[in-house]
mmCIF file of C-alpha atoms in Angstrom:
data_model
loop_
_atom_site.group_PDB
_atom_site.id
_atom_site.type_symbol
_atom_site.label_atom_id
_atom_site.label_comp_id
_atom_site.label_asym_id
_atom_site.label_seq_id
_atom_site.Cartn_x
_atom_site.Cartn_y
_atom_site.Cartn_z
ATOM 1 C CA MET A 255 82.156 72.715 -230.708
ATOM 2 C CA SER A 256 82.824 76.442 -230.709
ATOM 3 C CA SER A 257 82.049 78.367 -227.537
ATOM 4 C CA GLU A 258 81.783 81.621 -229.431
ATOM 5 C CA VAL A 259 78.613 83.564 -228.649
ATOM 6 C CA THR A 260 76.890 85.100 -231.644
ATOM 7 C CA ASN A 261 73.875 87.343 -231.897
ATOM 8 C CA HIS A 262 71.711 85.155 -234.112
ATOM 9 C CA SER A 263 67.970 84.798 -234.332
ATOM 10 C CA PRO A 264 66.804 81.799 -232.333
ATOM 11 C CA ASN A 265 65.984 78.726 -234.353
ATOM 12 C CA PHE A 266 64.026 75.655 -233.378
ATOM 13 C CA ASN A 267 67.252 73.681 -232.808
ATOM 14 C CA ASP A 268 68.065 76.036 -229.913
ATOM 15 C CA LEU A 269 64.840 75.350 -228.034
ATOM 16 C CA GLY A 270 65.531 71.868 -226.670
ATOM 17 C CA LEU A 271 63.080 69.976 -228.857
ATOM 18 C CA ALA A 272 63.686 66.330 -229.735
ATOM 19 C CA GLU A 273 64.720 65.227 -233.218
ATOM 20 C CA PRO A 274 61.302 63.750 -234.215
ATOM 21 C CA ILE A 275 59.657 67.090 -233.375
ATOM 22 C CA LEU A 276 62.316 69.063 -235.259
ATOM 23 C CA ARG A 277 61.768 66.787 -238.264
ATOM 24 C CA ALA A 278 58.024 67.533 -238.196
ATOM 25 C CA ILE A 279 58.728 71.271 -237.896
ATOM 26 C CA ASN A 280 61.042 71.003 -240.898
ATOM 27 C CA ASP A 281 58.368 69.061 -242.823
ATOM 28 C CA ALA A 282 55.956 71.924 -242.117
ATOM 29 C CA GLY A 283 58.423 74.369 -243.654
ATOM 30 C CA TYR A 284 59.146 76.333 -240.469
ATOM 31 C CA THR A 285 62.653 77.717 -240.028
ATOM 32 C CA THR A 286 62.584 80.436 -237.383
ATOM 33 C CA PRO A 287 60.272 80.524 -234.362
ATOM 34 C CA THR A 288 57.915 83.476 -234.106
ATOM 35 C CA PRO A 289 58.260 85.735 -231.025
ATOM 36 C CA ILE A 290 55.447 83.967 -229.128
ATOM 37 C CA GLN A 291 57.054 80.589 -229.886
ATOM 38 C CA ALA A 292 60.587 81.697 -228.940
ATOM 39 C CA GLN A 293 59.333 83.191 -225.671
ATOM 40 C CA SER A 294 56.797 80.519 -224.672
ATOM 41 C CA ILE A 295 58.498 77.229 -225.516
ATOM 42 C CA PRO A 296 61.362 77.500 -222.972
ATOM 43 C CA HIS A 297 58.915 78.440 -220.171
ATOM 44 C CA VAL A 298 56.578 75.551 -220.975
ATOM 45 C CA LEU A 299 59.507 73.123 -221.134
ATOM 46 C CA ALA A 300 60.679 74.430 -217.736
ATOM 47 C CA GLY A 301 57.297 73.488 -216.252
ATOM 48 C CA SER A 302 56.068 77.036 -215.646
ATOM 49 C CA ASP A 303 52.443 78.081 -215.698
ATOM 50 C CA LEU A 304 52.053 80.607 -218.485
ATOM 51 C CA MET A 305 49.732 83.268 -219.838
ATOM 52 C CA GLY A 306 50.535 84.034 -223.480
ATOM 53 C CA ALA A 307 49.004 86.722 -225.675
ATOM 54 C CA ALA A 308 49.625 86.899 -229.406
ATOM 55 C CA GLN A 309 47.581 87.943 -232.387
ATOM 56 C CA THR A 310 45.966 85.369 -234.643
ATOM 57 C CA GLY A 311 48.392 84.146 -237.297
ATOM 58 C CA THR A 312 51.518 84.432 -235.139
ATOM 59 C CA GLY A 313 51.953 80.703 -234.515
ATOM 60 C CA LYS A 314 50.292 80.681 -231.106
ATOM 61 C CA THR A 315 49.205 77.040 -231.411
ATOM 62 C CA ALA A 316 52.750 75.808 -232.024
ATOM 63 C CA ALA A 317 53.890 77.861 -229.023
ATOM 64 C CA PHE A 318 52.126 75.418 -226.719
ATOM 65 C CA VAL A 319 51.714 72.249 -228.813
ATOM 66 C CA LEU A 320 55.427 71.810 -229.591
ATOM 67 C CA PRO A 321 56.614 71.929 -225.952
ATOM 68 C CA ILE A 322 53.675 69.760 -224.839
ATOM 69 C CA ILE A 323 54.781 67.037 -227.267
ATOM 70 C CA GLN A 324 58.335 67.361 -225.949
ATOM 71 C CA LYS A 325 57.196 67.140 -222.315
ATOM 72 C CA ILE A 326 55.056 64.032 -222.740
ATOM 73 C CA LEU A 327 57.377 62.322 -225.218
ATOM 74 C CA ARG A 328 58.718 60.193 -222.364
ATOM 75 C CA HIS A 329 55.284 58.525 -222.221
ATOM 76 C CA ALA A 330 55.259 57.620 -225.926
ATOM 77 C CA SER A 331 54.545 53.933 -226.449
ATOM 78 C CA SER A 332 53.937 51.772 -229.491
ATOM 79 C CA SER A 333 51.799 49.436 -227.354
ATOM 80 C CA ALA A 334 48.293 48.837 -228.668
ATOM 81 C CA SER A 335 46.929 48.749 -225.111
ATOM 82 C CA PRO A 336 44.748 51.807 -224.342
ATOM 83 C CA ALA A 337 46.019 51.594 -220.753
ATOM 84 C CA ARG A 338 49.427 52.715 -222.044
ATOM 85 C CA HIS A 339 47.931 55.849 -223.622
ATOM 86 C CA PRO A 340 46.051 57.897 -221.015
ATOM 87 C CA ILE A 341 45.287 61.553 -221.737
ATOM 88 C CA ARG A 342 48.385 63.506 -220.663
ATOM 89 C CA ALA A 343 47.597 66.922 -222.141
ATOM 90 C CA LEU A 344 44.191 68.578 -222.486
ATOM 91 C CA VAL A 345 43.574 71.610 -224.709
ATOM 92 C CA LEU A 346 40.187 73.297 -224.291
ATOM 93 C CA THR A 347 38.894 75.673 -226.971
ATOM 94 C CA PRO A 348 35.650 77.665 -227.259
ATOM 95 C CA THR A 349 34.742 76.593 -230.803
ATOM 96 C CA ARG A 350 34.744 73.538 -233.013
ATOM 97 C CA GLU A 351 36.744 75.396 -235.683
ATOM 98 C CA LEU A 352 39.567 76.240 -233.297
ATOM 99 C CA ALA A 353 39.547 72.700 -231.846
ATOM 100 C CA VAL A 354 39.958 71.218 -235.332
ATOM 101 C CA GLN A 355 42.767 73.647 -236.167
ATOM 102 C CA VAL A 356 44.694 72.839 -232.964
ATOM 103 C CA ALA A 357 44.178 69.098 -233.527
ATOM 104 C CA GLU A 358 45.529 69.322 -237.083
ATOM 105 C CA ASN A 359 48.640 71.069 -235.760
ATOM 106 C CA ALA A 360 49.095 68.540 -232.956
ATOM 107 C CA ALA A 361 48.796 65.627 -235.392
ATOM 108 C CA SER A 362 51.296 67.253 -237.749
ATOM 109 C CA TYR A 363 53.898 68.022 -235.069
ATOM 110 C CA SER A 364 53.655 64.585 -233.414
ATOM 111 C CA LYS A 365 53.617 62.511 -236.610
ATOM 112 C CA HIS A 366 57.152 61.150 -236.150
ATOM 113 C CA THR A 367 56.435 60.050 -232.555
ATOM 114 C CA ASP A 368 54.249 57.363 -230.981
ATOM 115 C CA LEU A 369 52.054 60.053 -229.398
ATOM 116 C CA ARG A 370 48.500 60.454 -230.645
ATOM 117 C CA ALA A 371 46.242 63.500 -230.701
ATOM 118 C CA ALA A 372 42.451 63.535 -231.037
ATOM 119 C CA VAL A 373 39.679 66.112 -231.088
ATOM 120 C CA VAL A 374 36.111 66.045 -229.734
ATOM 121 C CA TYR A 375 33.469 68.719 -230.269
ATOM 122 C CA GLY A 376 29.708 69.028 -230.302
ATOM 123 C CA GLY A 377 27.283 69.048 -233.185
ATOM 124 C CA VAL A 378 28.311 65.655 -234.546
ATOM 125 C CA ASP A 379 27.568 62.042 -233.665
ATOM 126 C CA MET A 380 29.555 60.851 -230.636
ATOM 127 C CA LYS A 381 30.177 57.277 -231.813
ATOM 128 C CA GLU A 382 33.280 57.979 -233.856
ATOM 129 C CA GLN A 383 34.693 60.144 -231.063
ATOM 130 C CA VAL A 384 34.023 57.373 -228.521
ATOM 131 C CA ALA A 385 35.966 54.887 -230.651
ATOM 132 C CA THR A 386 38.884 57.314 -230.885
ATOM 133 C CA LEU A 387 38.921 58.018 -227.146
ATOM 134 C CA ARG A 388 38.868 54.308 -226.351
ATOM 135 C CA GLY A 389 42.006 53.877 -228.407
ATOM 136 C CA CYS A 390 45.310 55.642 -227.978
ATOM 137 C CA VAL A 391 45.165 59.366 -227.201
ATOM 138 C CA GLU A 392 47.742 61.304 -225.191
ATOM 139 C CA ILE A 393 46.783 64.783 -226.409
ATOM 140 C CA LEU A 394 43.083 65.639 -226.379
ATOM 141 C CA ILE A 395 41.686 68.826 -227.881
ATOM 142 C CA ALA A 396 38.075 69.478 -226.923
ATOM 143 C CA THR A 397 35.231 71.922 -226.561
ATOM 144 C CA PRO A 398 34.048 71.903 -222.916
ATOM 145 C CA GLY A 399 30.466 70.723 -223.407
ATOM 146 C CA ARG A 400 31.312 67.728 -225.571
ATOM 147 C CA LEU A 401 34.180 66.748 -223.282
ATOM 148 C CA LEU A 402 31.754 66.669 -220.350
ATOM 149 C CA ASP A 403 29.458 64.426 -222.427
ATOM 150 C CA HIS A 404 32.314 61.946 -222.861
ATOM 151 C CA ILE A 405 33.279 62.199 -219.193
ATOM 152 C CA GLY A 406 29.658 61.482 -218.251
ATOM 153 C CA SER A 407 29.741 58.412 -220.505
ATOM 154 C CA LYS A 408 32.942 57.251 -218.737
ATOM 155 C CA VAL A 409 34.843 57.389 -222.023
ATOM 156 C CA ALA A 410 37.240 60.229 -221.147
ATOM 157 C CA ASN A 411 39.358 60.057 -218.003
ATOM 158 C CA LEU A 412 41.349 63.127 -216.962
ATOM 159 C CA SER A 413 43.059 61.632 -213.897
ATOM 160 C CA GLN A 414 46.495 61.553 -215.556
ATOM 161 C CA VAL A 415 46.444 64.948 -217.249
ATOM 162 C CA GLU A 416 49.755 66.745 -216.662
ATOM 163 C CA ILE A 417 49.206 69.861 -218.795
ATOM 164 C CA LEU A 418 46.004 71.895 -219.217
ATOM 165 C CA VAL A 419 45.728 74.538 -221.942
ATOM 166 C CA LEU A 420 42.886 77.034 -222.184
ATOM 167 C CA ASP A 421 43.111 78.361 -225.742
ATOM 168 C CA GLU A 422 41.271 81.660 -226.267
ATOM 169 C CA ALA A 423 40.665 81.500 -222.503
ATOM 170 C CA ASP A 424 38.962 84.883 -222.285
ATOM 171 C CA ARG A 425 36.555 84.022 -225.108
ATOM 172 C CA MET A 426 35.540 80.845 -223.292
ATOM 173 C CA LEU A 427 34.681 82.890 -220.209
ATOM 174 C CA ASP A 428 32.821 85.482 -222.305
ATOM 175 C CA MET A 429 30.796 82.675 -223.907
ATOM 176 C CA GLY A 430 29.621 81.395 -220.529
ATOM 177 C CA PHE A 431 31.840 78.314 -220.268
ATOM 178 C CA LEU A 432 32.955 78.995 -216.688
ATOM 179 C CA PRO A 433 30.734 76.350 -214.994
ATOM 180 C CA ASP A 434 31.824 73.716 -217.548
ATOM 181 C CA LEU A 435 35.476 74.705 -217.164
ATOM 182 C CA GLN A 436 35.229 74.448 -213.388
ATOM 183 C CA ARG A 437 33.748 70.957 -213.597
ATOM 184 C CA ILE A 438 36.524 69.856 -215.945
ATOM 185 C CA ILE A 439 39.309 71.445 -213.885
ATOM 186 C CA ASP A 440 37.993 69.706 -210.758
ATOM 187 C CA LEU A 441 38.646 66.355 -212.505
ATOM 188 C CA ILE A 442 42.281 67.154 -213.344
ATOM 189 C CA PRO A 443 45.106 66.571 -210.834
ATOM 190 C CA ALA A 444 45.932 69.714 -208.870
ATOM 191 C CA GLN A 445 49.625 69.085 -209.579
ATOM 192 C CA ARG A 446 49.537 70.129 -213.211
ATOM 193 C CA GLN A 447 50.896 72.775 -215.525
ATOM 194 C CA THR A 448 48.345 75.348 -216.692
ATOM 195 C CA LEU A 449 48.737 77.443 -219.856
ATOM 196 C CA LEU A 450 46.401 80.249 -220.921
ATOM 197 C CA PHE A 451 46.669 81.580 -224.463
ATOM 198 C CA SER A 452 44.640 84.202 -226.263
ATOM 199 C CA ALA A 453 44.718 86.686 -229.106
ATOM 200 C CA THR A 454 42.524 89.117 -227.186
ATOM 201 C CA PHE A 455 43.535 89.328 -223.492
ATOM 202 C CA SER A 456 42.595 92.748 -222.157
#
């Protein structure tokens, strides 16, 4: 091992991510982290609360999903028992479209691990979502209203959430989600890591 210090662009191998995550990143064709990824990932891994602003298309989702997978990887279990797979990370988004996009990324980045990601949003039948939530889900991506529906039905339990992400946080507040967000936050342990990301923070 050389101790020589070189001025090189950071790569994903430098960020402290586990081999299964690096393999998924490689599968996705990523080589060099974007600025928001290079700056955010170390802070999230260190357990800091974070407010991150980056334009759409700059890899903002990976900036929080990758370190979340790393942080909860210690909970990964191949057990079929739902009790072994409580929700550890919750990502709230203002729209169904964004929820689906984040969920696709989370599924892609965690595919070589025993962690599972799921998404719930309104405007569709709840039955399929209920079946998913009753199974194995460590990372849940949700719109606030539909999540509260599932909480009211006793299908979603947030008592073991370690990381809360508000994606497009300012848009959620602009769209009147504050009462829903407050109800959800009140159900999450106070000892948690909170991440706020947006493309449009003023």
